[in-house]
Amino acid sequence: MIKSVTPTVVSGSTQLSRAAYGATTGDRTAAAPVRIVHIGLGAFARAHQAWYTSRVDDANEWGIAAFTGRSAGVADLLTPQDGLFTLLERAPDGDRAELITSISLAVDGQRADLMDAHIASPETAIITMTVTESGYRLLPDGNIDVSDPAVVADLHALRLPGKPGPLGTALGRLVRGLAARRRAGGGALAVVPCDNIPDNGTYVRTGTIAFAREWDPELADWIASTVSFVSTSVDRITPRATEEDIRGVESSTGWRDAAPVVTEAYSSWTLSGEFPAGRPAWERMGAVFTDEIGPFERRKLWLLNGAHSILAHVGPSRGHETVAAAIADQHCASAVTDFWDEACRHLPSHLDLGNYRSSLLARFGNGRIAHHLRQIEAESVAKFRVRIAPVALAELDAGRTGEACAVALAAWIRAVLSGRPMADARARDILVARSAQDPCSALITLVSEQLSQNTAFVERVRTQVEACAAGEGARREE
């Protein structure tokens, strides 16, 4: 059910809450009972999983207990609003506002007691996760990195007598919650990662079981036999909301909403896996359930996310700050379309690639979506591993040069060598590689050891790095 956020009578503005909204509109506003736990509450989760659930839960049966990641900030904003927030679909011709009601509780992720209690509850059927590629703190094969200080600290905390205190990693929190569910006899449920990782269900299953085995082998066996891990491909461009957006919501709807979400009108969700304890009817809003998710994942990871990573590193060197500005620059657009040509050689034709590419160009060009390149460039090592490296390796295996992939890697390497500050969980490794005798090769190794062993490809990237530097110098002289 679509819920307008415009009151019947606007007199000044009113703080958004369930009581105020119900009194003003007469709509049902009671929070649904919690049946979904979400780990990693942020803008994308609210524009995607919470939106799909709100749209299809006519019977008000599928409430979400949403736990933040590293900061309690979103929970602090949503709690006074009883989990309600405004979603603004920002199309080229205007905004459309909708009230999202599916978050029943917004909670600081450090509240171990509440997270464990909700995961343990027999009413909970699903755990969804959005913690980004690097947030899982896993090796490329999905196993845990036992040298990672955060992983080591969480395992130490879990092994201490008594209940463990706050944990620092998403998988640590998930494993601790699943242990509570096992003790309570809560039964089977589905874990649904919604991050840009190929075969993310298998990836997170491997990491979760490996994490549990380091702490409690019997728990690991229980997870392997009881918990379903669903692979997904998710797609909805969701830039950060600004103070101007907050003021705009209040002006247009009459509601003071401290935590609106701005997103595009387009959305996509493809899922593959079992839901042993049930699920909302997300397919009513277009979600696709399939036994073969791989091609959908690769199309999205390579064509959309790969293009974003290219624009995030080519664009700033040409003075651009947003996706829309960068894609309007023919130099940046050519870097994207050349990469798409390489990627599409390794995707099945039944994915309607021509129309998908055209729709991406239209989405990228929506100047009313201020998708900042600085937001996209973070965690580039993890992103390049799954967005660019697989295409480069496929091109090399086919006897081609992977030129467009080399251009993409070179733009990132040039940004690193220039000292551009970029947030990355591998920042220490990047700094070491940057100081190496051959920094270009060392940085490629962080992304793909296999690529770094191809001398011709490394030399091609090196040539492009030098070309990037020359181009930047020429623009400075202008």
CSV table of C-alpha atoms in Angstrom, one decimal:
chain,number,residue,atom,x,y,z
A,1,MET,CA,0.0,0.0,0.0
A,2,ILE,CA,1.5,3.4,-1.1
A,3,LYS,CA,1.3,5.9,1.7
A,4,SER,CA,1.3,9.6,1.0
A,5,VAL,CA,3.2,11.8,3.4
A,6,THR,CA,1.1,14.9,2.8
A,7,PRO,CA,-1.3,15.7,5.8
A,8,THR,CA,-4.9,16.5,5.0
A,9,VAL,CA,-4.4,19.9,6.6
A,10,VAL,CA,-1.0,21.5,6.9
A,11,SER,CA,-0.6,24.1,9.6
A,12,GLY,CA,3.0,24.9,10.1
A,13,SER,CA,4.9,21.6,10.4
A,14,THR,CA,4.6,18.5,12.6
A,15,GLN,CA,7.3,16.2,13.9
A,16,LEU,CA,6.9,12.9,12.1
A,17,SER,CA,5.8,10.0,14.4
A,18,ARG,CA,3.3,7.2,14.3
A,19,ALA,CA,0.9,8.9,16.7
A,20,ALA,CA,1.1,12.2,14.9
A,21,TYR,CA,0.7,10.7,11.5
A,22,GLY,CA,-2.2,8.5,12.5
A,23,ALA,CA,-4.0,11.4,14.2
A,24,THR,CA,-3.6,13.6,11.1
A,25,THR,CA,-4.4,11.1,8.4
A,26,GLY,CA,-6.5,8.4,10.0
A,27,ASP,CA,-4.2,5.8,8.5
A,28,ARG,CA,-3.2,2.7,10.5
A,29,THR,CA,0.3,3.4,11.9
A,30,ALA,CA,1.0,0.7,14.6
A,31,ALA,CA,4.4,-0.8,14.2
A,32,ALA,CA,4.4,-4.3,12.7
A,33,PRO,CA,5.7,-7.2,14.9
A,34,VAL,CA,9.4,-7.8,14.2
A,35,ARG,CA,10.0,-10.7,11.9
A,36,ILE,CA,13.1,-9.3,10.0
A,37,VAL,CA,16.4,-8.3,11.6
A,38,HIS,CA,18.6,-6.0,9.5
A,39,ILE,CA,22.3,-5.5,10.2
A,40,GLY,CA,23.9,-2.3,8.7
A,41,LEU,CA,21.1,0.3,8.7
A,42,GLY,CA,21.8,3.0,6.2
A,43,ALA,CA,20.3,4.9,3.3
A,44,PHE,CA,20.4,2.1,0.8
A,45,ALA,CA,18.8,-0.4,3.2
A,46,ARG,CA,15.9,2.0,3.7
A,47,ALA,CA,15.5,2.8,0.0
A,48,HIS,CA,15.6,-0.9,-0.9
A,49,GLN,CA,14.8,-3.7,1.6
A,50,ALA,CA,12.6,-1.5,3.8
A,51,TRP,CA,10.9,0.0,0.8
A,52,TYR,CA,10.1,-3.3,-0.8
A,53,THR,CA,8.7,-4.6,2.6
A,54,SER,CA,6.7,-1.5,3.3
A,55,ARG,CA,5.1,-1.7,-0.2
A,56,VAL,CA,3.9,-5.3,0.1
A,57,ASP,CA,3.1,-5.7,3.8
A,58,ASP,CA,-0.6,-4.9,3.6
A,59,ALA,CA,-1.4,-7.0,6.7
A,60,ASN,CA,1.3,-5.3,8.8
A,61,GLU,CA,3.0,-8.5,9.6
A,62,TRP,CA,6.7,-8.0,8.7
A,63,GLY,CA,8.3,-5.4,10.9
A,64,ILE,CA,12.0,-4.8,10.8
A,65,ALA,CA,14.4,-4.4,13.7
A,66,ALA,CA,17.2,-2.4,12.1
A,67,PHE,CA,20.6,-2.2,13.7
A,68,THR,CA,23.2,0.3,12.7
A,69,GLY,CA,26.8,-0.5,11.8
A,70,ARG,CA,29.7,1.6,13.0
A,71,SER,CA,27.6,4.6,14.2
A,72,ALA,CA,24.4,4.9,16.1
A,73,GLY,CA,23.5,8.1,14.1
A,74,VAL,CA,20.7,6.8,11.9
A,75,ALA,CA,19.0,5.0,14.9
A,76,ASP,CA,19.2,8.3,16.9
A,77,LEU,CA,17.4,10.1,14.1
A,78,LEU,CA,14.8,7.4,13.5
A,79,THR,CA,13.9,6.5,17.1
A,80,PRO,CA,12.0,9.7,17.8
A,81,GLN,CA,10.1,9.1,14.6
A,82,ASP,CA,9.1,5.5,15.6
A,83,GLY,CA,11.1,4.2,12.6
A,84,LEU,CA,9.1,6.2,10.1
A,85,PHE,CA,10.8,8.2,7.3
A,86,THR,CA,10.1,9.8,4.0
A,87,LEU,CA,11.4,8.3,0.8
A,88,LEU,CA,11.9,10.7,-2.1
A,89,GLU,CA,11.9,9.2,-5.5
A,90,ARG,CA,13.9,11.8,-7.5
A,91,ALA,CA,13.1,11.6,-11.2
A,92,PRO,CA,14.3,14.2,-13.8
A,93,ASP,CA,10.8,15.8,-13.8
A,94,GLY,CA,10.2,16.0,-10.1
A,95,ASP,CA,10.1,14.2,-6.7
A,96,ARG,CA,7.5,11.8,-5.4
A,97,ALA,CA,7.3,11.4,-1.6
A,98,GLU,CA,6.2,8.2,0.2
A,99,LEU,CA,6.1,7.2,3.8
A,100,ILE,CA,8.0,4.0,4.7
A,101,THR,CA,6.5,2.2,7.7
A,102,SER,CA,8.3,-1.1,7.8
A,103,ILE,CA,11.0,-0.3,10.4
A,104,SER,CA,9.5,-1.1,13.7
A,105,LEU,CA,12.7,-0.5,15.7
A,106,ALA,CA,15.9,1.4,14.8
A,107,VAL,CA,18.7,0.4,17.2
A,108,ASP,CA,22.3,1.2,17.9
A,109,GLY,CA,24.3,-1.8,16.5
A,110,GLN,CA,26.3,-1.9,19.7
A,111,ARG,CA,23.2,-3.0,21.7
A,112,ALA,CA,24.2,-6.7,21.8
A,113,ASP,CA,21.4,-7.6,24.1
A,114,LEU,CA,18.7,-6.4,21.7
A,115,MET,CA,20.3,-7.8,18.6
A,116,ASP,CA,20.7,-11.2,20.2
A,117,ALA,CA,17.2,-11.2,21.5
A,118,HIS,CA,15.6,-10.4,18.2
A,119,ILE,CA,17.8,-12.9,16.2
A,120,ALA,CA,16.9,-15.5,18.9
A,121,SER,CA,13.2,-14.9,18.7
A,122,PRO,CA,11.2,-17.7,17.0
A,123,GLU,CA,9.2,-15.0,15.3
A,124,THR,CA,12.3,-13.8,13.4
A,125,ALA,CA,12.4,-15.4,9.9
A,126,ILE,CA,15.0,-13.3,8.1
A,127,ILE,CA,18.2,-11.5,8.7
A,128,THR,CA,19.1,-9.0,6.0
A,129,MET,CA,22.5,-7.3,5.8
A,130,THR,CA,24.0,-4.3,4.1
A,131,VAL,CA,27.6,-3.8,5.3
A,132,THR,CA,29.5,-3.1,2.0
A,133,GLU,CA,32.1,-5.4,0.4
A,134,SER,CA,34.8,-4.6,2.9
A,135,GLY,CA,32.5,-4.6,5.9
A,136,TYR,CA,32.5,-8.4,6.0
A,137,ARG,CA,36.3,-8.4,6.6
A,138,LEU,CA,36.7,-11.6,4.6
A,139,LEU,CA,39.3,-12.9,2.3
A,140,PRO,CA,38.4,-13.2,-1.4
A,141,ASP,CA,37.4,-16.8,-1.0
A,142,GLY,CA,35.0,-16.0,1.8
A,143,ASN,CA,37.1,-17.3,4.6
A,144,ILE,CA,37.9,-15.1,7.6
A,145,ASP,CA,41.2,-13.3,7.9
A,146,VAL,CA,42.6,-14.5,11.3
A,147,SER,CA,45.2,-11.8,11.1
A,148,ASP,CA,42.6,-9.0,10.9
A,149,PRO,CA,42.8,-7.1,14.3
A,150,ALA,CA,39.0,-6.6,14.4
A,151,VAL,CA,38.3,-10.3,13.8
A,152,VAL,CA,40.9,-11.2,16.4
A,153,ALA,CA,39.4,-8.9,18.9
A,154,ASP,CA,35.9,-10.2,18.3
A,155,LEU,CA,37.0,-13.8,18.7
A,156,HIS,CA,38.8,-13.0,21.9
A,157,ALA,CA,35.7,-11.3,23.2
A,158,LEU,CA,33.5,-14.2,22.3
A,159,ARG,CA,35.8,-16.7,24.1
A,160,LEU,CA,35.7,-14.8,27.4
A,161,PRO,CA,33.5,-16.2,30.2
A,162,GLY,CA,30.0,-14.7,30.4
A,163,LYS,CA,28.1,-12.8,27.7
A,164,PRO,CA,30.4,-11.0,25.2
A,165,GLY,CA,30.2,-7.2,25.1
A,166,PRO,CA,29.9,-5.1,22.0
A,167,LEU,CA,31.6,-6.6,19.0
A,168,GLY,CA,33.3,-4.7,16.2
A,169,THR,CA,32.5,-6.8,13.1
A,170,ALA,CA,29.2,-7.5,11.3
A,171,LEU,CA,29.9,-11.2,11.1
A,172,GLY,CA,30.9,-11.3,14.8
A,173,ARG,CA,27.5,-9.8,15.7
A,174,LEU,CA,25.7,-12.2,13.3
A,175,VAL,CA,27.5,-15.3,14.8
A,176,ARG,CA,26.8,-14.1,18.3
A,177,GLY,CA,23.1,-13.7,17.5
A,178,LEU,CA,22.9,-17.1,15.8
A,179,ALA,CA,24.4,-18.6,18.9
A,180,ALA,CA,21.7,-17.0,21.0
A,181,ARG,CA,19.1,-18.4,18.5
A,182,ARG,CA,20.6,-21.9,18.8
A,183,ARG,CA,20.4,-21.8,22.6
A,184,ALA,CA,16.8,-20.6,22.5
A,185,GLY,CA,15.7,-23.3,20.0
A,186,GLY,CA,14.6,-20.6,17.6
A,187,GLY,CA,14.9,-22.8,14.5
A,188,ALA,CA,15.7,-22.3,10.9
A,189,LEU,CA,15.8,-18.8,9.2
A,190,ALA,CA,17.3,-17.1,6.2
A,191,VAL,CA,20.3,-14.8,6.1
A,192,VAL,CA,20.1,-12.4,3.1
A,193,PRO,CA,23.2,-10.3,2.3
A,194,CYS,CA,22.4,-7.4,0.0
A,195,ASP,CA,25.9,-6.2,-0.9
A,196,ASN,CA,27.7,-6.0,-4.2
A,197,ILE,CA,29.6,-9.3,-4.0
A,198,PRO,CA,29.4,-12.1,-6.5
A,199,ASP,CA,27.4,-15.1,-5.1
A,200,ASN,CA,27.1,-13.1,-1.8
A,201,GLY,CA,25.0,-15.8,-0.1
A,202,THR,CA,27.7,-18.4,-0.5
A,203,TYR,CA,30.4,-15.9,0.4
A,204,VAL,CA,28.7,-14.9,3.6
A,205,ARG,CA,27.8,-18.5,4.5
A,206,THR,CA,31.5,-19.5,4.1
A,207,GLY,CA,32.6,-16.6,6.3
A,208,THR,CA,29.9,-17.0,8.9
A,209,ILE,CA,30.6,-20.8,9.4
A,210,ALA,CA,34.4,-20.1,9.5
A,211,PHE,CA,34.0,-17.4,12.1
A,212,ALA,CA,31.7,-19.7,14.2
A,213,ARG,CA,34.1,-22.6,13.9
A,214,GLU,CA,37.0,-20.5,15.4
A,215,TRP,CA,34.8,-19.9,18.4
A,216,ASP,CA,32.5,-23.0,18.7
A,217,PRO,CA,32.7,-25.9,16.2
A,218,GLU,CA,29.2,-27.2,17.3
A,219,LEU,CA,27.7,-23.8,16.5
A,220,ALA,CA,29.3,-23.9,13.1
A,221,ASP,CA,27.8,-27.3,12.4
A,222,TRP,CA,24.4,-26.0,13.6
A,223,ILE,CA,24.6,-23.0,11.2
A,224,ALA,CA,25.6,-25.2,8.3
A,225,SER,CA,22.6,-27.5,8.8
A,226,THR,CA,20.0,-24.9,9.9
A,227,VAL,CA,20.6,-21.5,8.4
A,228,SER,CA,19.8,-20.7,4.8
A,229,PHE,CA,22.0,-18.1,3.0
A,230,VAL,CA,20.3,-16.4,0.1
A,231,SER,CA,22.3,-14.8,-2.8
A,232,THR,CA,21.0,-11.5,-4.1
A,233,SER,CA,21.7,-8.8,-6.7
A,234,VAL,CA,20.5,-5.4,-5.6
A,235,ASP,CA,20.2,-2.1,-7.5
A,236,ARG,CA,19.0,1.3,-6.6
A,237,ILE,CA,21.2,4.5,-6.7
A,238,THR,CA,20.9,6.2,-3.3
A,239,PRO,CA,23.0,9.3,-2.7
A,240,ARG,CA,23.2,10.8,0.8
A,241,ALA,CA,20.4,13.2,1.7
A,242,THR,CA,21.4,16.8,2.3
A,243,GLU,CA,20.1,19.5,4.6
A,244,GLU,CA,18.4,20.9,1.6
A,245,ASP,CA,16.5,17.6,1.1
A,246,ILE,CA,15.4,17.7,4.8
A,247,ARG,CA,14.1,21.2,4.4
A,248,GLY,CA,12.4,20.3,1.1
A,249,VAL,CA,10.5,17.4,2.7
A,250,GLU,CA,9.2,19.7,5.5
A,251,SER,CA,8.2,22.3,3.0
A,252,SER,CA,6.4,20.0,0.7
A,253,THR,CA,4.8,17.6,3.2
A,254,GLY,CA,4.4,19.5,6.4
A,255,TRP,CA,6.3,16.9,8.3
A,256,ARG,CA,9.6,17.4,10.1
A,257,ASP,CA,11.6,14.4,9.1
A,258,ALA,CA,15.2,14.3,10.3
A,259,ALA,CA,16.1,11.2,8.2
A,260,PRO,CA,14.6,11.2,4.7
A,261,VAL,CA,16.1,9.1,2.0
A,262,VAL,CA,16.6,10.3,-1.6
A,263,THR,CA,16.7,7.7,-4.3
A,264,GLU,CA,16.0,7.2,-8.0
A,265,ALA,CA,12.7,5.8,-9.3
A,266,TYR,CA,14.4,2.6,-10.6
A,267,SER,CA,14.9,-0.4,-8.3
A,268,SER,CA,15.8,-4.0,-8.8
A,269,TRP,CA,16.2,-7.1,-6.5
A,270,THR,CA,17.0,-10.6,-7.7
A,271,LEU,CA,17.2,-13.4,-5.1
A,272,SER,CA,18.2,-17.0,-5.1
A,273,GLY,CA,17.8,-19.3,-2.1
A,274,GLU,CA,15.4,-20.8,0.5
A,275,PHE,CA,13.3,-19.0,3.1
A,276,PRO,CA,12.6,-21.8,5.6
A,277,ALA,CA,10.5,-19.6,7.9
A,278,GLY,CA,8.7,-17.5,5.3
A,279,ARG,CA,9.1,-14.1,3.7
A,280,PRO,CA,7.2,-11.1,2.5
A,281,ALA,CA,5.8,-11.2,-1.0
A,282,TRP,CA,8.5,-9.0,-2.4
A,283,GLU,CA,7.8,-10.2,-6.0
A,284,ARG,CA,4.6,-8.1,-5.9
A,285,MET,CA,6.9,-5.1,-6.2
A,286,GLY,CA,9.0,-6.6,-8.9
A,287,ALA,CA,11.6,-8.7,-7.0
A,288,VAL,CA,12.7,-11.7,-9.1
A,289,PHE,CA,13.4,-15.1,-7.6
A,290,THR,CA,15.6,-17.3,-9.6
A,291,ASP,CA,17.7,-20.5,-9.4
A,292,GLU,CA,20.5,-18.9,-11.5
A,293,ILE,CA,21.5,-15.6,-10.1
A,294,GLY,CA,25.1,-15.4,-11.5
A,295,PRO,CA,24.4,-13.7,-14.8
A,296,PHE,CA,22.2,-11.0,-13.1
A,297,GLU,CA,24.9,-10.4,-10.5
A,298,ARG,CA,27.6,-10.0,-13.1
A,299,ARG,CA,25.5,-7.7,-15.3
A,300,LYS,CA,24.9,-5.4,-12.3
A,301,LEU,CA,28.4,-5.6,-10.8
A,302,TRP,CA,30.2,-5.0,-14.1
A,303,LEU,CA,28.0,-2.6,-15.9
A,304,LEU,CA,26.5,-0.4,-13.2
A,305,ASN,CA,29.0,-0.8,-10.3
A,306,GLY,CA,32.0,-1.1,-12.6
A,307,ALA,CA,31.0,2.1,-14.4
A,308,HIS,CA,30.6,3.9,-11.1
A,309,SER,CA,34.1,2.9,-10.0
A,310,ILE,CA,35.5,4.2,-13.4
A,311,LEU,CA,33.7,7.5,-13.1
A,312,ALA,CA,34.8,7.8,-9.4
A,313,HIS,CA,38.4,7.9,-10.4
A,314,VAL,CA,38.4,9.3,-13.9
A,315,GLY,CA,35.9,12.0,-13.1
A,316,PRO,CA,37.7,13.9,-10.3
A,317,SER,CA,40.9,14.2,-12.4
A,318,ARG,CA,38.8,16.2,-14.8
A,319,GLY,CA,37.2,18.3,-12.2
A,320,HIS,CA,33.9,16.5,-11.8
A,321,GLU,CA,32.2,15.8,-8.4
A,322,THR,CA,29.0,13.8,-9.4
A,323,VAL,CA,28.1,10.9,-11.6
A,324,ALA,CA,25.9,13.1,-13.7
A,325,ALA,CA,28.6,15.6,-14.3
A,326,ALA,CA,31.2,12.9,-15.1
A,327,ILE,CA,29.0,10.9,-17.6
A,328,ALA,CA,28.3,14.2,-19.5
A,329,ASP,CA,32.0,14.4,-20.2
A,330,GLN,CA,32.8,12.5,-23.4
A,331,HIS,CA,36.2,11.4,-22.1
A,332,CYS,CA,34.6,9.8,-19.0
A,333,ALA,CA,31.7,8.4,-21.0
A,334,SER,CA,34.0,6.7,-23.4
A,335,ALA,CA,36.0,5.1,-20.6
A,336,VAL,CA,32.7,3.6,-19.4
A,337,THR,CA,31.3,2.5,-22.7
A,338,ASP,CA,34.7,1.0,-23.7
A,339,PHE,CA,34.7,-1.0,-20.5
A,340,TRP,CA,31.1,-2.1,-21.2
A,341,ASP,CA,32.1,-3.4,-24.6
A,342,GLU,CA,34.7,-5.6,-22.9
A,343,ALA,CA,32.3,-6.8,-20.1
A,344,CYS,CA,29.4,-7.6,-22.4
A,345,ARG,CA,31.5,-10.1,-24.3
A,346,HIS,CA,31.3,-12.2,-21.2
A,347,LEU,CA,27.6,-11.8,-20.4
A,348,PRO,CA,24.7,-13.9,-21.9
A,349,SER,CA,22.7,-12.1,-24.6
A,350,HIS,CA,19.3,-13.0,-22.9
A,351,LEU,CA,20.0,-10.2,-20.3
A,352,ASP,CA,19.0,-7.6,-22.9
A,353,LEU,CA,22.3,-5.8,-22.6
A,354,GLY,CA,21.6,-3.0,-25.1
A,355,ASN,CA,18.6,-1.8,-23.2
A,356,TYR,CA,20.3,-2.2,-19.9
A,357,ARG,CA,23.2,0.0,-21.0
A,358,SER,CA,20.8,2.6,-22.4
A,359,SER,CA,18.9,2.7,-19.1
A,360,LEU,CA,22.1,3.1,-17.2
A,361,LEU,CA,23.2,6.1,-19.2
A,362,ALA,CA,19.8,7.7,-18.5
A,363,ARG,CA,20.1,6.9,-14.8
A,364,PHE,CA,23.6,8.2,-14.6
A,365,GLY,CA,22.6,11.4,-16.4
A,366,ASN,CA,19.8,12.3,-14.0
A,367,GLY,CA,21.3,15.6,-12.7
A,368,ARG,CA,18.7,15.8,-9.9
A,369,ILE,CA,20.4,12.7,-8.3
A,370,ALA,CA,23.6,14.2,-6.7
A,371,HIS,CA,25.5,11.0,-6.5
A,372,HIS,CA,28.9,12.2,-5.4
A,373,LEU,CA,32.0,10.5,-6.7
A,374,ARG,CA,33.7,10.8,-3.3
A,375,GLN,CA,31.0,8.5,-1.9
A,376,ILE,CA,31.7,5.9,-4.6
A,377,GLU,CA,35.5,5.9,-4.5
A,378,ALA,CA,35.7,4.5,-1.0
A,379,GLU,CA,36.8,0.9,-0.5
A,380,SER,CA,38.3,0.7,-4.0
A,381,VAL,CA,40.4,-2.4,-3.5
A,382,ALA,CA,37.4,-4.5,-2.6
A,383,LYS,CA,35.3,-2.9,-5.4
A,384,PHE,CA,37.9,-3.4,-8.1
A,385,ARG,CA,38.3,-7.0,-7.2
A,386,VAL,CA,34.7,-7.8,-8.2
A,387,ARG,CA,33.9,-5.1,-10.7
A,388,ILE,CA,37.0,-4.7,-12.9
A,389,ALA,CA,39.4,-7.6,-12.3
A,390,PRO,CA,37.0,-10.4,-13.5
A,391,VAL,CA,36.5,-8.6,-16.8
A,392,ALA,CA,40.2,-8.0,-17.3
A,393,LEU,CA,41.0,-11.7,-16.6
A,394,ALA,CA,38.3,-12.8,-19.0
A,395,GLU,CA,39.6,-10.5,-21.7
A,396,LEU,CA,43.2,-11.8,-21.2
A,397,ASP,CA,42.0,-15.4,-21.3
A,398,ALA,CA,40.3,-14.6,-24.6
A,399,GLY,CA,43.6,-13.3,-26.0
A,400,ARG,CA,42.7,-9.7,-25.9
A,401,THR,CA,44.4,-6.8,-24.1
A,402,GLY,CA,41.8,-5.7,-21.5
A,403,GLU,CA,42.6,-2.1,-22.5
A,404,ALA,CA,39.5,-0.5,-21.0
A,405,CYS,CA,40.1,-2.4,-17.7
A,406,ALA,CA,43.7,-1.1,-17.7
A,407,VAL,CA,42.4,2.4,-18.1
A,408,ALA,CA,40.1,1.9,-15.0
A,409,LEU,CA,42.9,0.5,-12.8
A,410,ALA,CA,45.3,3.2,-14.0
A,411,ALA,CA,42.9,6.0,-12.9
A,412,TRP,CA,42.7,4.5,-9.4
A,413,ILE,CA,46.4,4.0,-9.2
A,414,ARG,CA,47.1,7.5,-10.4
A,415,ALA,CA,44.8,8.8,-7.7
A,416,VAL,CA,46.6,6.8,-5.0
A,417,LEU,CA,50.1,7.9,-6.3
A,418,SER,CA,48.9,11.6,-6.3
A,419,GLY,CA,48.1,11.3,-2.6
A,420,ARG,CA,44.3,11.8,-3.0
A,421,PRO,CA,42.8,10.7,0.4
A,422,MET,CA,40.4,7.9,-0.1
A,423,ALA,CA,38.7,5.8,2.6
A,424,ASP,CA,39.7,2.1,2.3
A,425,ALA,CA,39.8,-0.8,4.8
A,426,ARG,CA,43.1,-1.7,3.0
A,427,ALA,CA,44.6,1.7,3.6
A,428,ARG,CA,47.7,0.3,5.3
A,429,ASP,CA,48.3,-2.2,2.5
A,430,ILE,CA,47.8,0.6,-0.1
A,431,LEU,CA,50.4,2.8,1.7
A,432,VAL,CA,52.9,-0.1,1.7
A,433,ALA,CA,52.2,-0.7,-2.0
A,434,ARG,CA,52.5,3.0,-2.9
A,435,SER,CA,56.0,3.0,-1.3
A,436,ALA,CA,57.1,-0.2,-3.1
A,437,GLN,CA,59.9,-0.2,-5.7
A,438,ASP,CA,57.2,-0.8,-8.4
A,439,PRO,CA,54.1,0.7,-6.9
A,440,CYS,CA,52.0,0.1,-10.0
A,441,SER,CA,52.6,-3.7,-9.9
A,442,ALA,CA,52.1,-3.7,-6.1
A,443,LEU,CA,48.8,-1.9,-6.2
A,444,ILE,CA,47.5,-4.2,-9.0
A,445,THR,CA,48.5,-7.2,-6.7
A,446,LEU,CA,46.1,-5.9,-4.0
A,447,VAL,CA,43.3,-6.1,-6.5
A,448,SER,CA,44.3,-9.4,-8.2
A,449,GLU,CA,47.5,-11.4,-7.9
A,450,GLN,CA,46.6,-13.1,-11.2
A,451,LEU,CA,46.5,-9.8,-13.0
A,452,SER,CA,49.8,-8.7,-11.5
A,453,GLN,CA,51.5,-11.8,-13.0
A,454,ASN,CA,50.6,-10.8,-16.5
A,455,THR,CA,53.6,-8.6,-17.5
A,456,ALA,CA,51.9,-7.2,-20.6
A,457,PHE,CA,48.8,-6.1,-18.7
A,458,VAL,CA,50.9,-4.5,-15.9
A,459,GLU,CA,52.9,-2.6,-18.5
A,460,ARG,CA,49.6,-1.5,-20.2
A,461,VAL,CA,48.4,-0.1,-16.9
A,462,ARG,CA,51.7,1.6,-16.2
A,463,THR,CA,51.5,3.3,-19.6
A,464,GLN,CA,48.0,4.5,-18.8
A,465,VAL,CA,49.1,5.8,-15.4
A,466,GLU,CA,51.8,7.9,-17.1
A,467,ALA,CA,49.2,9.1,-19.6
A,468,CYS,CA,46.9,10.1,-16.7
A,469,ALA,CA,49.8,12.0,-15.1
A,470,ALA,CA,50.6,13.8,-18.3
A,471,GLY,CA,47.0,14.7,-18.9
A,472,GLU,CA,46.6,16.2,-15.4
A,473,GLY,CA,49.8,18.2,-15.9
A,474,ALA,CA,48.5,19.6,-19.2
A,475,ARG,CA,45.2,20.6,-17.6
A,476,ARG,CA,47.1,22.4,-14.8
A,477,GLU,CA,49.2,24.4,-17.3
A,478,GLU,CA,45.9,25.5,-19.0
